[in-house]
Coordinates of C-alpha atoms and ligand atoms in Angstrom, one line a residue:
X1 CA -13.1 -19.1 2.9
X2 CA -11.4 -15.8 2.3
X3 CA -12.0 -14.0 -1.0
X4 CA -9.0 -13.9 -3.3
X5 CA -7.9 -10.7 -4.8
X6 CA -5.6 -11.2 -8.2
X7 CA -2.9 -8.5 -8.9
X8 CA -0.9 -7.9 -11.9
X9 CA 1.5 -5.4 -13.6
X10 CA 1.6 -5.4 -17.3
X11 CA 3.5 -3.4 -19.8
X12 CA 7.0 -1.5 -19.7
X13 CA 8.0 -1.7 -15.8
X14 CA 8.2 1.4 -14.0
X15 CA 9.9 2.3 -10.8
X16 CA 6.8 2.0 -7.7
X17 CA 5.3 -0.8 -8.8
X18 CA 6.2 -3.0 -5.8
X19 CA 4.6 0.2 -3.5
X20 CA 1.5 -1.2 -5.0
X21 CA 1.9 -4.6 -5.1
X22 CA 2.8 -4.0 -1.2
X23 CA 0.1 -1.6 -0.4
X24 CA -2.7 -4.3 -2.2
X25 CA -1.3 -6.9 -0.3
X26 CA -1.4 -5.3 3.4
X27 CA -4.6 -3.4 3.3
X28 CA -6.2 -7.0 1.3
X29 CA -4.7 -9.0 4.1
X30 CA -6.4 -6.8 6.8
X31 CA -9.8 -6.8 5.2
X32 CA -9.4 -10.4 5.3
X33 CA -8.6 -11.1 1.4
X34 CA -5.9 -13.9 0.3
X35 CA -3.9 -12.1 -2.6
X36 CA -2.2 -14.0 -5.4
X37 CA 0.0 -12.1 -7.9
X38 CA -0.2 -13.0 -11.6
X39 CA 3.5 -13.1 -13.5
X40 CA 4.2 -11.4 -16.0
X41 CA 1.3 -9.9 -16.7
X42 CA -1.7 -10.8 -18.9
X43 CA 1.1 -13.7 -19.8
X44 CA 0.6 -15.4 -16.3
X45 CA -3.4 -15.4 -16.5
X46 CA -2.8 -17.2 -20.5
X47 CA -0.4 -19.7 -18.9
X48 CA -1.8 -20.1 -15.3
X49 CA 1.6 -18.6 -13.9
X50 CA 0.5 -17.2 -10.2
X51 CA 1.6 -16.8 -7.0
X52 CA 0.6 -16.8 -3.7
X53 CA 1.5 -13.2 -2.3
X54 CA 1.5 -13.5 1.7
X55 CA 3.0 -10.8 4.0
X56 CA 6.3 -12.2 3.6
X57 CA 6.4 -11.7 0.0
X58 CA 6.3 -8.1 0.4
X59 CA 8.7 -7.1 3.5
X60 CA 11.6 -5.3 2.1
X61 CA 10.2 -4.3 -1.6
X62 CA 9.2 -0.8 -1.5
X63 CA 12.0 0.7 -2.6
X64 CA 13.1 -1.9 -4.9
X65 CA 12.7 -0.9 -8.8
X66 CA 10.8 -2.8 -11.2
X67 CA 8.1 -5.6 -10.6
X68 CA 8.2 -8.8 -8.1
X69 CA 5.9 -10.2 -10.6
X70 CA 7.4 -9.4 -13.8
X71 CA 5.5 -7.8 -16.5
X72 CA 5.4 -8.7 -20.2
X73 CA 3.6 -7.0 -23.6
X74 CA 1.3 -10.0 -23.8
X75 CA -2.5 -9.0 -25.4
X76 CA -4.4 -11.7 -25.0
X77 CA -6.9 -10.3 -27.7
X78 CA -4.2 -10.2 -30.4
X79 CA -3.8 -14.6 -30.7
X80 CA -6.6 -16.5 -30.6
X81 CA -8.2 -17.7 -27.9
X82 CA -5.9 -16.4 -25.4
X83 CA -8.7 -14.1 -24.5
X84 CA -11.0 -17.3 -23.2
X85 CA -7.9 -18.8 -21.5
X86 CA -7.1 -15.5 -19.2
X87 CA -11.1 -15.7 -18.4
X88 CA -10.9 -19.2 -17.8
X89 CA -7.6 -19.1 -15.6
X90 CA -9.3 -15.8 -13.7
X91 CA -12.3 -18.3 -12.9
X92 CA -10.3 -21.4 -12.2
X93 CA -8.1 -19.2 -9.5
X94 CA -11.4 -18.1 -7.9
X95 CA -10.8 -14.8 -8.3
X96 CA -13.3 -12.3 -6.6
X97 CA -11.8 -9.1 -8.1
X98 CA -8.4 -8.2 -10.3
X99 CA -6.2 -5.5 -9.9
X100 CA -4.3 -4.6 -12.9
X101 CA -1.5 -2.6 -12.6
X102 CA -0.9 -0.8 -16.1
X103 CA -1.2 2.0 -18.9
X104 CA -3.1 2.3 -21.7
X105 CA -2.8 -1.4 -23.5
X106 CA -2.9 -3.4 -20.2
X107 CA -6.1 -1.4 -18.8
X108 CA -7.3 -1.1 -22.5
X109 CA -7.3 -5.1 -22.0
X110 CA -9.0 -4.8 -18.7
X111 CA -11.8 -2.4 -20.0
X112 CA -12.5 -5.1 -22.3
X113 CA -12.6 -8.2 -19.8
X114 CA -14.7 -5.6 -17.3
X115 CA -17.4 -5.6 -20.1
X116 CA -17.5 -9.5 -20.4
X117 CA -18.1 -9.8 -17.0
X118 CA -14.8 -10.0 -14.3
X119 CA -14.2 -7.9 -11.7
X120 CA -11.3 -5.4 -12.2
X121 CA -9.9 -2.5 -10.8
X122 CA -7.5 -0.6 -12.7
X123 CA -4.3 1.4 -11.1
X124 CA -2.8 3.5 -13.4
X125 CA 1.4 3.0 -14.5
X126 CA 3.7 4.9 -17.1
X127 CA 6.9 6.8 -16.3
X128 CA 5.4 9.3 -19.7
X129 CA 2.8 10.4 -17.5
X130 CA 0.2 10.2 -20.5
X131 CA -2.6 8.9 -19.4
X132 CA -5.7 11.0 -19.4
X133 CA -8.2 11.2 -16.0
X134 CA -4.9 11.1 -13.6
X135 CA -2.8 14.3 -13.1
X136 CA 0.4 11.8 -12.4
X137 CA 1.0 8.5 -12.4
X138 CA 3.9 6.7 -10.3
X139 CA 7.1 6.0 -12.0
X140 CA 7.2 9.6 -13.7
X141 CA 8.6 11.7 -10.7
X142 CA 11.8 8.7 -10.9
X143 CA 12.4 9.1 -14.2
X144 CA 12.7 13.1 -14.3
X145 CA 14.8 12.8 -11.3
X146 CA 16.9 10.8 -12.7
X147 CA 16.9 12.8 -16.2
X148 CA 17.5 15.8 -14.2
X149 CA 20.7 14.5 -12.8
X150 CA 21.8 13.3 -15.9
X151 CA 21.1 16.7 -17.2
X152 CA 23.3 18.4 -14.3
X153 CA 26.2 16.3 -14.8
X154 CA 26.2 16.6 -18.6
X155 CA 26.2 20.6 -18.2
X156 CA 29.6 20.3 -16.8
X157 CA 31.3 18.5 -19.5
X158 CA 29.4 20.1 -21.9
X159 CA 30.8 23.5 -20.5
X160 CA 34.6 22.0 -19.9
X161 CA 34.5 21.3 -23.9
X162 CA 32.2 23.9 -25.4
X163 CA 30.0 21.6 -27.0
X164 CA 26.5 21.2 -27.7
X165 CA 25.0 18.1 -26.1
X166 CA 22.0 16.4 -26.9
X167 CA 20.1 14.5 -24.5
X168 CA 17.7 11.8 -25.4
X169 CA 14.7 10.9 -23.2
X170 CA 11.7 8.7 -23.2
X171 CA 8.5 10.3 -24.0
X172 CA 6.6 7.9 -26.6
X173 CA 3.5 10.4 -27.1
X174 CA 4.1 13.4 -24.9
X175 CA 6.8 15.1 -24.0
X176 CA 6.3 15.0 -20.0
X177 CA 9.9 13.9 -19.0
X178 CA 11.4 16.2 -21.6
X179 CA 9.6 19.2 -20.3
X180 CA 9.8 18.7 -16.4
X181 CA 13.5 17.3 -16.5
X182 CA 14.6 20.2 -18.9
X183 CA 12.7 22.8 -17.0
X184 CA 14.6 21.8 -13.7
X185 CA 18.1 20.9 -15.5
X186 CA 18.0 24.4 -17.0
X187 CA 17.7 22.8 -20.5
X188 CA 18.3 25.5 -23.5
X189 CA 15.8 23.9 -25.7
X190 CA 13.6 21.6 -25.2
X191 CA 11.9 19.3 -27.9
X192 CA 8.8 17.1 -27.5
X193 CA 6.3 15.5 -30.0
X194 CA 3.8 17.4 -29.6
X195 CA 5.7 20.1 -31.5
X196 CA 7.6 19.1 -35.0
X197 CA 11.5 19.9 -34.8
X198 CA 12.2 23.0 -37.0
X199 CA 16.0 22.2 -37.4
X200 CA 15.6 26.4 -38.6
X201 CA 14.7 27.4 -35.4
X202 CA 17.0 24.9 -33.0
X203 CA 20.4 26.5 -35.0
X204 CA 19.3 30.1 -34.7
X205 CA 18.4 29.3 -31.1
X206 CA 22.1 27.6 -30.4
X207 CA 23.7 30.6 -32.5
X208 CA 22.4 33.3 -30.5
X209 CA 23.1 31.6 -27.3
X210 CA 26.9 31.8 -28.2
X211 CA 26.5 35.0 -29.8
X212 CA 25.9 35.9 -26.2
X213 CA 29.2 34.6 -25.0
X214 CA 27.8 31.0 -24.2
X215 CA 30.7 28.3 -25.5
X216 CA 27.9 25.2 -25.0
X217 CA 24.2 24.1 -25.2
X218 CA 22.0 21.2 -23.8
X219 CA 19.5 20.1 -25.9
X220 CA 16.3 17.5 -24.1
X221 CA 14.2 16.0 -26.9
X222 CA 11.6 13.7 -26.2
X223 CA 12.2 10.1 -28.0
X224 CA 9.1 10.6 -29.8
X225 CA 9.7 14.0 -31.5
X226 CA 9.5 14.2 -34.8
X227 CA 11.3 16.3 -37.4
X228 CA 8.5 19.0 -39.3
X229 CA 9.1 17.0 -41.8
X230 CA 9.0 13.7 -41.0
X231 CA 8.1 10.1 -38.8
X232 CA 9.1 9.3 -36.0
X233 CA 12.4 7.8 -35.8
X234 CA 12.6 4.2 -35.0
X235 CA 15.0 1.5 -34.2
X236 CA 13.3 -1.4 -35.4
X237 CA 10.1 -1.6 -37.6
X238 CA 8.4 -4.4 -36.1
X239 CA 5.5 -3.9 -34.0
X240 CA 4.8 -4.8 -30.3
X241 CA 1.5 -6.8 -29.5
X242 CA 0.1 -4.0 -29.1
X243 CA 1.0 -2.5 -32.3
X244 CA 3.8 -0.1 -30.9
X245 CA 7.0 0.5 -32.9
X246 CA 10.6 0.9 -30.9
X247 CA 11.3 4.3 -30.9
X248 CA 15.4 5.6 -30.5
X249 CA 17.7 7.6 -32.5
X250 CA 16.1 10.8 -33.1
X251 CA 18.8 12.4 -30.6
X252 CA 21.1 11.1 -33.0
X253 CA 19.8 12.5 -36.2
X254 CA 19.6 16.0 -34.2
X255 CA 23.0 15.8 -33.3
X256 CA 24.3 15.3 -36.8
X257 CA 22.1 17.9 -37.9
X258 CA 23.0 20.6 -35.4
X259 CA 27.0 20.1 -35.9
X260 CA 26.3 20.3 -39.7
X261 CA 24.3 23.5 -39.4
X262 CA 26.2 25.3 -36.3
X263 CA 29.9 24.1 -36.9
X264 CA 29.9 23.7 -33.0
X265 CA 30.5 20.2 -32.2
X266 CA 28.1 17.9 -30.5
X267 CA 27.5 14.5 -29.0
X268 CA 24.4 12.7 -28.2
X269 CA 23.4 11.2 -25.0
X270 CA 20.5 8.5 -25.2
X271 CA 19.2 7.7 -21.3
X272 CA 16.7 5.2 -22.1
X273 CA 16.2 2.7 -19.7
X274 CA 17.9 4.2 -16.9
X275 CA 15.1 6.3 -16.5
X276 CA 12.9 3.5 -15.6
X277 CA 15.2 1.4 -13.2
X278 CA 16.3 1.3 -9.4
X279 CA 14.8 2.6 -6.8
X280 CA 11.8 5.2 -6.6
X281 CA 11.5 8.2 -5.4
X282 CA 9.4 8.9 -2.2
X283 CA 6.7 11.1 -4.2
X284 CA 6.4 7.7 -6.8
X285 CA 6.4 5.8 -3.0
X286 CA 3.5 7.4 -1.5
X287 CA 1.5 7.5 -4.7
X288 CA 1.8 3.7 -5.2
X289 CA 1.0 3.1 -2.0
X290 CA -1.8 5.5 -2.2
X291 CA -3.5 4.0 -4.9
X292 CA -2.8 0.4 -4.0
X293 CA -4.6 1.0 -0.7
X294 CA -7.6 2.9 -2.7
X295 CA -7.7 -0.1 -5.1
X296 CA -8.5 -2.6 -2.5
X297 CA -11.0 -0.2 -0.6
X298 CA -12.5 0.1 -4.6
X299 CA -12.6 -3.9 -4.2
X300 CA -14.6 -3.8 -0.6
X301 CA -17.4 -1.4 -2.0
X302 CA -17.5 -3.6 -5.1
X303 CA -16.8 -0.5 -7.4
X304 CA -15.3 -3.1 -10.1
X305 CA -14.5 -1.6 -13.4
X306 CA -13.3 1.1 -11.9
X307 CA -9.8 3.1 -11.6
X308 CA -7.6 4.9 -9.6
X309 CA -6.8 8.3 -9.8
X310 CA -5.2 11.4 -8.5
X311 CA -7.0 14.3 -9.1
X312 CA -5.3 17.6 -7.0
X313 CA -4.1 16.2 -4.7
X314 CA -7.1 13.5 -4.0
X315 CA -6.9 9.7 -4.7
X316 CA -10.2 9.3 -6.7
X317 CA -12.1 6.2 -8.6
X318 CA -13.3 6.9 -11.9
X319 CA -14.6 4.4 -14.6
X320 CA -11.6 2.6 -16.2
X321 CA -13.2 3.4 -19.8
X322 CA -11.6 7.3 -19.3
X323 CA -8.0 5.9 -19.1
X324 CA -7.9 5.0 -22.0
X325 CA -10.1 7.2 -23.9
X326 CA -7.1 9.4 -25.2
X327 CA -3.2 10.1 -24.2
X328 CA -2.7 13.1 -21.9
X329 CA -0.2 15.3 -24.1
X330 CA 2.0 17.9 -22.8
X331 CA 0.3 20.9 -21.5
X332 CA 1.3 24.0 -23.0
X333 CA 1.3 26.3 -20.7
X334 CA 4.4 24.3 -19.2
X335 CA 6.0 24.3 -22.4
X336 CA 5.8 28.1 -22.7
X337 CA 7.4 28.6 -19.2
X338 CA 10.3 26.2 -20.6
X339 CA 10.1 28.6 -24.0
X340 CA 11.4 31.6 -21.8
X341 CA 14.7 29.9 -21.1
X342 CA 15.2 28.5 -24.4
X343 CA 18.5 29.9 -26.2
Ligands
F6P1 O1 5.8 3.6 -22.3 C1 6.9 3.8 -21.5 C2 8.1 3.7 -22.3 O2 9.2 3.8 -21.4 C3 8.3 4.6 -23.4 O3 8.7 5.9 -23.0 C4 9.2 3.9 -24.3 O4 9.0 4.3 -25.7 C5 8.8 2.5 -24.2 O5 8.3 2.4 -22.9 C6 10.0 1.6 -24.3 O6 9.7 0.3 -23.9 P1 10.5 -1.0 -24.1 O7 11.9 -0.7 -24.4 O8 10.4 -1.7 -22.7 O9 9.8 -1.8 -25.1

């Protein structure tokens, strides 16, 4: 009887995600594994929700957006015993080895079933880019593409009406999108959360930009910034299952702020989830399919607990433990780069 290999994606979606459901399920099939998918992440494996995913199941999906299998927030360590249920269901499916497609909480979950015993193998997800021991992860190279086109197009009404515009972008932790969608869109400031807002510095900033003649401004900050001082703003205090609030609105409260403090007027754009849906780009395509090949080839050597990574330009296994160990912020050196063009 073949070996089955399990597959799941779990947390927020993220454009190439099918690249690597795709990728698991060809190179499996010609090593000779049967693959089901689990739905809707850790959620399927509590409630014995899989699928058997043959060749057909994949034709046609890589360039599709989101997840065949659906994803959800589900920790099965926060209720109960919905820990022993996902190692139960992994045992009654007669899974030989897990791949779980995620970020921090979803592989934080599969570093703790790795030490009780299953077979996992991690691929790392999150359009932020913030996990450590990868230099990318898929879904990010979408979302600043399509940050940076939003970026374009808002320069030109901007510019038509001599406004300041402020554009909102995702970034929970670190300030990836901001910085790389800024730096191509020619942003004039740029504002992550790894620095605190000085509302001081972002007027004198806009002021000597049209003391120079310049009738308009665009403004990138991060979802996650935070004023100096100052939380996070939020939309909603309740917490995830993994203890996460829902961040928004910060683009917003800058807005108001800057028309206050400049007299020039300003609107706010928020892109949100449009940075995380349709189709991917071919950089997230290859690097899905990269690492769902490498996943199954970590399977075959039996390198469980293990997880993919791209290191240079190298598709590497490291111990899954390191991806979680702490969030990947910004680096700095970018940020100065973006500095020079600020104002
Ligand atoms: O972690 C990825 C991310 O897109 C963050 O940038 C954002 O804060 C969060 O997910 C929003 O997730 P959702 O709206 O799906 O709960």
């Amino acid at each position: 009887m073949a070996k089955i290999i399990g597959i799941l994606t779990g947390g927020g979606d993220c454009p190439g995600l099918n690249s690597v459901i795709r990728a698991v399920v060809r190179r499996g099939s010609n090593l000779g594994y049967d693959i089901i998918g689990i739905k809707n992440g850790w959620k399927g494996l509590i409630d014995f929700d899989a699928v058997n995913l043959g060749l057909s199941s994949v034709s046609g999906i890589l360039p599709k957006g989101g997840t065949i299998l659906g994803t959800s927030r589900t920790n099965p360590y926060k209720e109960g015993d919905d820990a022993a249920k996902v190692i139960a269901n992994y045992k009654k499916l007669n899974i030989y080895c897990l791949v779980v497609v995620g970020g921090e909480d979803t592989l934080g979950v599969a570093a703790k079933l790795a030490k009780e015993g299953l077979n996992v193998v991690g691929v790392p997800k999150t359009i932020d880019n913030d996990l450590s021991a990868t230099d990318f992860t898929f879904g990010f190279d979408t979302a600043v593409n399509i940050a940076t086109e939003c970026i374009d197009r808002l320069h030109t009404t901007a510019e038509s009406h001599h406004r300041i515009i402020v554009v909102e972008v995702m970034g929970r932790h670190a300030g990836w999108i901001a910085a790389y969608s800024g730096i191509a869109g020619g942003a004039d400031i740029i504002l992550v959360p790894e620095i605190p807002i000085d509302l001081d510095e972002v007027t004198e900033l806009i002021k000597k930009r049209h003391s120079r003649g310049k009738t308009f401004s665009i403004v990138v900050v991060a979802e996650g910034a935070k004023f100096k001082q100052g939380n996070e703003i939020l939309q909603e205090q309740k917490l995830d299952a993994f203890g996460h609030v829902r961040l928004g609105g910060v683009g917003e409260a800058l807005g108001q702020e800057i028309e206050k403090r400049t007299g020039y007027e300003t609107r706010v754009s928020v892109l949100g989830h449009i940075q995380r849906g349709g189709t991917p780009t071919a950089f997230d395509r290859v690097l899905g399919t990269r690492f769902g090949v490498k996943a199954v080839d970590l399977v075959e050597k039996r390198e469980f607990g293990s997880m993919v990574s791209l290191q240079g330009n190298r598709v590497v296994s490291i111990p899954i433990s390191r991806a979680i160990e702490k969030i990947k912020t910004l680096d700095m050196e970018l940020y100065d780069i973006a500095k020079v063009f600020f104002g």
